[in-house]
Amino acid sequence: MVDGIVRHGAEGYQGPDLAESKSVPPSGKLGYEEPGMEESRKSPMVPYVVPFALFMAGLALVEAVRYLGGKSDLLLLSKPEFWVYPLQTLACGAALVIYWKRYDFGKGVAWVAALAAGLLALGLWLLPTLLPGVAPRTEGFDPTLFSDSPLLYWLTVAARFARLVIIVPLVEEIFWRGFLMRYLIREDFPAIPLGAYTRLSFFGVAGLFMFVHSMPDWPAAFLTGIIYNGLLVRTKSLGACVVAHAVTNLGLGIYIMVTRQWGFW
């Protein structure tokens, strides 16, 4: 699969000499600032990393509260995901809005390729459920805890789908394939076009993408990373990756609601 989508030769992407693209402003000139001042305020890395950092901080907060108060009778302590996830969604959404104009989504969305990639990845996630002897994953984010209050139940479901289908695809694709896949090629990642390929960046990102998921999902997560990476290399469109990721997550969310296998959230 990889050999069929490489566009930059056997050795991967080889761009122009970075030194040729940089110039150092002379000191004493009007408007000159000491190195690191303006750059720190307008670092191209910050918009790509901050939403992901907020997202990971939310996951860490859930684990910390659960560890400290997991045996509590209070829902806020025993199941902190019900209040942390909405806050996480709002924080990440705010960061995305603030930095939106600084993202490079590449070419227009290749809709057919994006939909096909998203459905293929969805099949990989659901395939284990068809295998004999695989136990249902019923433990997880269960909104039926609020079934006595229809309003609270549907607000919880809506917030969970907003996180799953909008926030997660944007945050993760902007970080993994918009930033890290280029950063692993060159530290000055904006100089690297979307979809540039090297073995390290391609398989490194797929591997790291796998490790941030739970261990039972590692095979599906690694192959999904390969699919999304291949889509980017093929289309040069980060927007296509966002759409593919959203399609996968939407299908997974519908499957979860129908089968009540909350462990897939």
Tab-separated table of C-alpha atoms in Angstrom:
chain	number	residue	atom	x	y	z
A	1	MET	CA	0.000	0.000	0.000
A	2	VAL	CA	2.738	2.449	0.947
A	3	ASP	CA	4.768	1.918	-2.251
A	4	GLY	CA	1.717	2.846	-4.285
A	5	ILE	CA	1.279	6.233	-2.655
A	6	VAL	CA	4.840	7.536	-2.359
A	7	ARG	CA	5.335	10.674	-4.387
A	8	HIS	CA	8.795	11.785	-3.309
A	9	GLY	CA	11.118	8.999	-4.425
A	10	ALA	CA	12.549	5.970	-2.705
A	11	GLU	CA	14.262	7.966	-0.002
A	12	GLY	CA	11.196	10.011	0.818
A	13	TYR	CA	10.712	13.765	0.781
A	14	GLN	CA	13.749	15.856	-0.079
A	15	GLY	CA	13.057	19.569	0.045
A	16	PRO	CA	15.242	22.613	-0.507
A	17	ASP	CA	18.093	23.448	1.829
A	18	LEU	CA	16.492	24.976	4.907
A	19	ALA	CA	19.292	27.536	5.158
A	20	GLU	CA	18.267	28.996	1.809
A	21	SER	CA	14.783	29.790	3.090
A	22	LYS	CA	15.876	31.687	6.197
A	23	SER	CA	17.195	35.190	6.608
A	24	VAL	CA	18.347	36.872	9.777
A	25	PRO	CA	17.186	40.461	10.314
A	26	PRO	CA	20.066	42.783	11.122
A	27	SER	CA	20.178	44.179	14.618
A	28	GLY	CA	19.572	47.886	14.939
A	29	LYS	CA	16.918	47.939	12.220
A	30	LEU	CA	13.546	49.467	12.991
A	31	GLY	CA	11.171	46.833	14.349
A	32	TYR	CA	13.901	44.321	15.129
A	33	GLU	CA	13.315	42.167	18.224
A	34	GLU	CA	15.719	39.934	20.045
A	35	PRO	CA	15.631	36.328	18.799
A	36	GLY	CA	12.892	34.279	20.398
A	37	MET	CA	10.546	37.142	21.305
A	38	GLU	CA	8.314	37.411	18.260
A	39	GLU	CA	8.932	33.770	17.367
A	40	SER	CA	7.665	32.600	20.763
A	41	ARG	CA	4.430	34.535	20.273
A	42	LYS	CA	3.891	33.324	16.717
A	43	SER	CA	5.437	29.875	16.896
A	44	PRO	CA	3.845	27.751	14.159
A	45	MET	CA	3.927	24.768	16.512
A	46	VAL	CA	1.621	26.242	19.158
A	47	PRO	CA	-1.707	26.111	17.241
A	48	TYR	CA	-1.104	22.477	16.306
A	49	VAL	CA	-0.019	21.310	19.745
A	50	VAL	CA	-2.183	23.260	22.220
A	51	PRO	CA	-5.568	21.647	21.378
A	52	PHE	CA	-4.001	18.179	21.555
A	53	ALA	CA	-2.300	19.027	24.849
A	54	LEU	CA	-5.646	20.183	26.273
A	55	PHE	CA	-7.273	16.993	25.075
A	56	MET	CA	-4.618	14.795	26.693
A	57	ALA	CA	-4.826	16.850	29.877
A	58	GLY	CA	-8.535	16.068	30.014
A	59	LEU	CA	-7.843	12.340	29.739
A	60	ALA	CA	-5.223	12.600	32.484
A	61	LEU	CA	-7.673	14.462	34.715
A	62	VAL	CA	-10.260	11.696	34.291
A	63	GLU	CA	-7.726	9.062	35.319
A	64	ALA	CA	-6.516	11.116	38.290
A	65	VAL	CA	-10.005	11.778	39.668
A	66	ARG	CA	-11.007	8.175	39.073
A	67	TYR	CA	-7.919	6.954	40.913
A	68	LEU	CA	-8.500	9.228	43.902
A	69	GLY	CA	-12.260	8.883	44.155
A	70	GLY	CA	-13.110	5.737	42.251
A	71	LYS	CA	-14.700	4.087	45.297
A	72	SER	CA	-16.775	7.119	46.145
A	73	ASP	CA	-20.545	7.037	45.995
A	74	LEU	CA	-20.476	10.434	44.318
A	75	LEU	CA	-20.886	10.207	40.547
A	76	LEU	CA	-18.614	13.237	40.108
A	77	LEU	CA	-15.730	11.270	41.610
A	78	SER	CA	-16.454	7.694	40.542
A	79	LYS	CA	-17.267	8.617	36.916
A	80	PRO	CA	-15.518	11.946	36.246
A	81	GLU	CA	-15.749	11.504	32.475
A	82	PHE	CA	-19.336	12.749	32.614
A	83	TRP	CA	-18.180	16.244	33.591
A	84	VAL	CA	-14.570	16.269	32.371
A	85	TYR	CA	-15.375	15.334	28.777
A	86	PRO	CA	-17.768	18.281	28.242
A	87	LEU	CA	-15.180	20.663	29.711
A	88	GLN	CA	-12.520	19.032	27.546
A	89	THR	CA	-14.732	19.513	24.485
A	90	LEU	CA	-15.275	23.199	25.267
A	91	ALA	CA	-11.589	23.847	25.964
A	92	CYS	CA	-10.416	22.125	22.791
A	93	GLY	CA	-13.148	23.762	20.754
A	94	ALA	CA	-12.145	27.197	22.033
A	95	ALA	CA	-8.493	26.533	21.165
A	96	LEU	CA	-9.456	25.415	17.657
A	97	VAL	CA	-11.480	28.588	17.112
A	98	ILE	CA	-8.672	30.810	18.395
A	99	TYR	CA	-6.065	29.218	16.128
A	100	TRP	CA	-8.297	28.342	13.169
A	101	LYS	CA	-6.774	30.819	10.707
A	102	ARG	CA	-3.304	29.404	11.321
A	103	TYR	CA	-4.075	25.860	10.179
A	104	ASP	CA	-3.114	24.522	6.787
A	105	PHE	CA	-5.674	21.977	5.585
A	106	GLY	CA	-4.114	21.640	2.160
A	107	LYS	CA	-6.066	20.985	-1.002
A	108	GLY	CA	-9.828	20.637	-1.145
A	109	VAL	CA	-11.348	17.522	0.380
A	110	ALA	CA	-11.247	14.431	-1.833
A	111	TRP	CA	-14.671	13.307	-0.670
A	112	VAL	CA	-14.796	9.846	-2.253
A	113	ALA	CA	-11.345	8.912	-0.972
A	114	ALA	CA	-12.101	10.356	2.474
A	115	LEU	CA	-15.394	8.468	2.798
A	116	ALA	CA	-13.801	5.237	1.580
A	117	ALA	CA	-10.906	5.584	4.041
A	118	GLY	CA	-13.265	6.357	6.897
A	119	LEU	CA	-15.468	3.339	6.197
A	120	LEU	CA	-12.452	1.055	5.778
A	121	ALA	CA	-11.091	2.152	9.152
A	122	LEU	CA	-14.533	1.666	10.714
A	123	GLY	CA	-14.558	-1.918	9.463
A	124	LEU	CA	-11.202	-2.537	11.118
A	125	TRP	CA	-12.517	-1.305	14.470
A	126	LEU	CA	-15.664	-3.431	14.285
A	127	LEU	CA	-14.076	-6.590	12.839
A	128	PRO	CA	-13.021	-8.022	16.239
A	129	THR	CA	-16.642	-7.976	17.385
A	130	LEU	CA	-17.417	-10.631	14.746
A	131	LEU	CA	-14.759	-13.023	15.986
A	132	PRO	CA	-15.905	-15.978	18.131
A	133	GLY	CA	-15.171	-15.746	21.825
A	134	VAL	CA	-14.796	-11.964	21.899
A	135	ALA	CA	-16.696	-10.594	24.897
A	136	PRO	CA	-18.924	-7.540	24.437
A	137	ARG	CA	-17.368	-4.293	25.668
A	138	THR	CA	-20.202	-3.104	27.854
A	139	GLU	CA	-18.132	-1.220	30.445
A	140	GLY	CA	-17.521	2.424	29.606
A	141	PHE	CA	-19.196	5.775	29.092
A	142	ASP	CA	-22.830	4.735	29.623
A	143	PRO	CA	-25.313	7.612	29.143
A	144	THR	CA	-28.193	5.416	30.330
A	145	LEU	CA	-27.134	6.380	33.849
A	146	PHE	CA	-29.263	9.461	33.157
A	147	SER	CA	-32.204	7.587	31.617
A	148	ASP	CA	-34.507	8.909	34.352
A	149	SER	CA	-33.977	12.405	32.947
A	150	PRO	CA	-34.537	12.493	29.171
A	151	LEU	CA	-33.106	16.013	28.903
A	152	LEU	CA	-29.895	15.124	30.718
A	153	TYR	CA	-29.623	11.857	28.803
A	154	TRP	CA	-29.838	13.500	25.373
A	155	LEU	CA	-27.571	16.366	26.385
A	156	THR	CA	-25.001	13.785	27.466
A	157	VAL	CA	-25.339	11.871	24.198
A	158	ALA	CA	-25.138	15.065	22.133
A	159	ALA	CA	-22.031	16.233	23.975
A	160	ARG	CA	-20.419	12.813	23.545
A	161	PHE	CA	-21.080	12.818	19.795
A	162	ALA	CA	-19.809	16.385	19.458
A	163	ARG	CA	-16.567	15.274	21.079
A	164	LEU	CA	-16.393	12.057	19.059
A	165	VAL	CA	-17.279	13.365	15.592
A	166	ILE	CA	-16.077	16.998	15.637
A	167	ILE	CA	-13.450	17.654	18.305
A	168	VAL	CA	-11.501	14.384	18.169
A	169	PRO	CA	-11.067	14.302	14.357
A	170	LEU	CA	-9.965	17.947	14.248
A	171	VAL	CA	-7.654	17.838	17.269
A	172	GLU	CA	-6.024	14.546	16.341
A	173	GLU	CA	-5.626	15.133	12.599
A	174	ILE	CA	-4.257	18.634	13.119
A	175	PHE	CA	-1.698	17.253	15.559
A	176	TRP	CA	-0.760	13.843	14.102
A	177	ARG	CA	-0.849	14.502	10.391
A	178	GLY	CA	-0.882	18.285	10.194
A	179	PHE	CA	2.030	18.764	12.606
A	180	LEU	CA	3.917	15.641	13.698
A	181	MET	CA	4.048	13.898	10.337
A	182	ARG	CA	5.844	16.967	8.964
A	183	TYR	CA	7.852	17.735	12.118
A	184	LEU	CA	9.464	14.291	11.965
A	185	ILE	CA	10.788	15.271	8.546
A	186	ARG	CA	12.035	18.720	9.503
A	187	GLU	CA	11.782	20.882	12.603
A	188	ASP	CA	10.678	23.791	10.410
A	189	PHE	CA	7.523	21.817	9.592
A	190	PRO	CA	5.570	24.595	7.790
A	191	ALA	CA	8.231	24.388	5.070
A	192	ILE	CA	7.223	20.753	4.462
A	193	PRO	CA	4.160	20.236	2.247
A	194	LEU	CA	1.262	18.216	3.582
A	195	GLY	CA	1.555	14.612	2.490
A	196	ALA	CA	5.351	14.554	2.302
A	197	TYR	CA	6.609	11.027	2.951
A	198	THR	CA	9.493	9.461	4.820
A	199	ARG	CA	9.489	6.052	6.460
A	200	LEU	CA	10.075	7.588	9.888
A	201	SER	CA	7.266	10.118	9.645
A	202	PHE	CA	4.780	7.698	8.070
A	203	PHE	CA	5.225	4.705	10.340
A	204	GLY	CA	6.314	6.716	13.376
A	205	VAL	CA	3.050	8.633	13.435
A	206	ALA	CA	1.047	5.436	12.878
A	207	GLY	CA	2.840	3.822	15.819
A	208	LEU	CA	2.381	6.770	18.162
A	209	PHE	CA	-1.261	7.058	17.098
A	210	MET	CA	-1.632	3.412	18.124
A	211	PHE	CA	-0.055	3.903	21.547
A	212	VAL	CA	-2.493	6.633	22.651
A	213	HIS	CA	-5.351	4.140	22.314
A	214	SER	CA	-6.162	1.334	24.721
A	215	MET	CA	-4.222	-1.896	24.231
A	216	PRO	CA	-7.159	-3.984	22.915
A	217	ASP	CA	-7.502	-1.439	20.103
A	218	TRP	CA	-3.831	-1.342	19.089
A	219	PRO	CA	-4.143	-3.434	15.907
A	220	ALA	CA	-7.093	-1.412	14.622
A	221	ALA	CA	-5.513	1.892	15.697
A	222	PHE	CA	-2.198	1.138	13.950
A	223	LEU	CA	-3.901	0.141	10.701
A	224	THR	CA	-6.174	3.163	10.948
A	225	GLY	CA	-3.102	5.356	11.307
A	226	ILE	CA	-1.692	3.763	8.142
A	227	ILE	CA	-4.963	4.440	6.306
A	228	TYR	CA	-5.181	8.092	7.345
A	229	ASN	CA	-1.473	8.646	6.642
A	230	GLY	CA	-1.869	7.070	3.206
A	231	LEU	CA	-4.881	9.267	2.522
A	232	LEU	CA	-2.820	12.367	3.306
A	233	VAL	CA	0.104	11.262	1.140
A	234	ARG	CA	-2.287	10.473	-1.687
A	235	THR	CA	-4.519	13.557	-1.563
A	236	LYS	CA	-2.279	16.198	0.089
A	237	SER	CA	-5.427	17.181	1.994
A	238	LEU	CA	-5.572	17.325	5.777
A	239	GLY	CA	-9.257	18.118	5.377
A	240	ALA	CA	-9.739	14.696	3.794
A	241	CYS	CA	-8.171	13.095	6.870
A	242	VAL	CA	-10.495	15.039	9.163
A	243	VAL	CA	-13.522	13.877	7.154
A	244	ALA	CA	-12.303	10.251	7.127
A	245	HIS	CA	-11.726	10.330	10.887
A	246	ALA	CA	-15.171	11.860	11.447
A	247	VAL	CA	-16.812	9.172	9.288
A	248	THR	CA	-15.067	6.418	11.250
A	249	ASN	CA	-16.047	7.924	14.593
A	250	LEU	CA	-19.635	8.643	13.560
A	251	GLY	CA	-20.100	5.044	12.448
A	252	LEU	CA	-18.519	3.805	15.650
A	253	GLY	CA	-20.760	6.062	17.728
A	254	ILE	CA	-23.887	4.759	15.993
A	255	TYR	CA	-22.705	1.187	16.542
A	256	ILE	CA	-22.139	1.938	20.241
A	257	MET	CA	-25.609	3.391	20.709
A	258	VAL	CA	-27.282	0.470	18.914
A	259	THR	CA	-25.345	-2.333	20.612
A	260	ARG	CA	-24.656	-0.575	23.924
A	261	GLN	CA	-21.005	-1.598	23.824
A	262	TRP	CA	-19.899	1.464	25.732
A	263	GLY	CA	-16.306	0.293	25.877
A	264	PHE	CA	-15.783	1.472	22.287
A	265	TRP	CA	-16.225	5.165	23.180
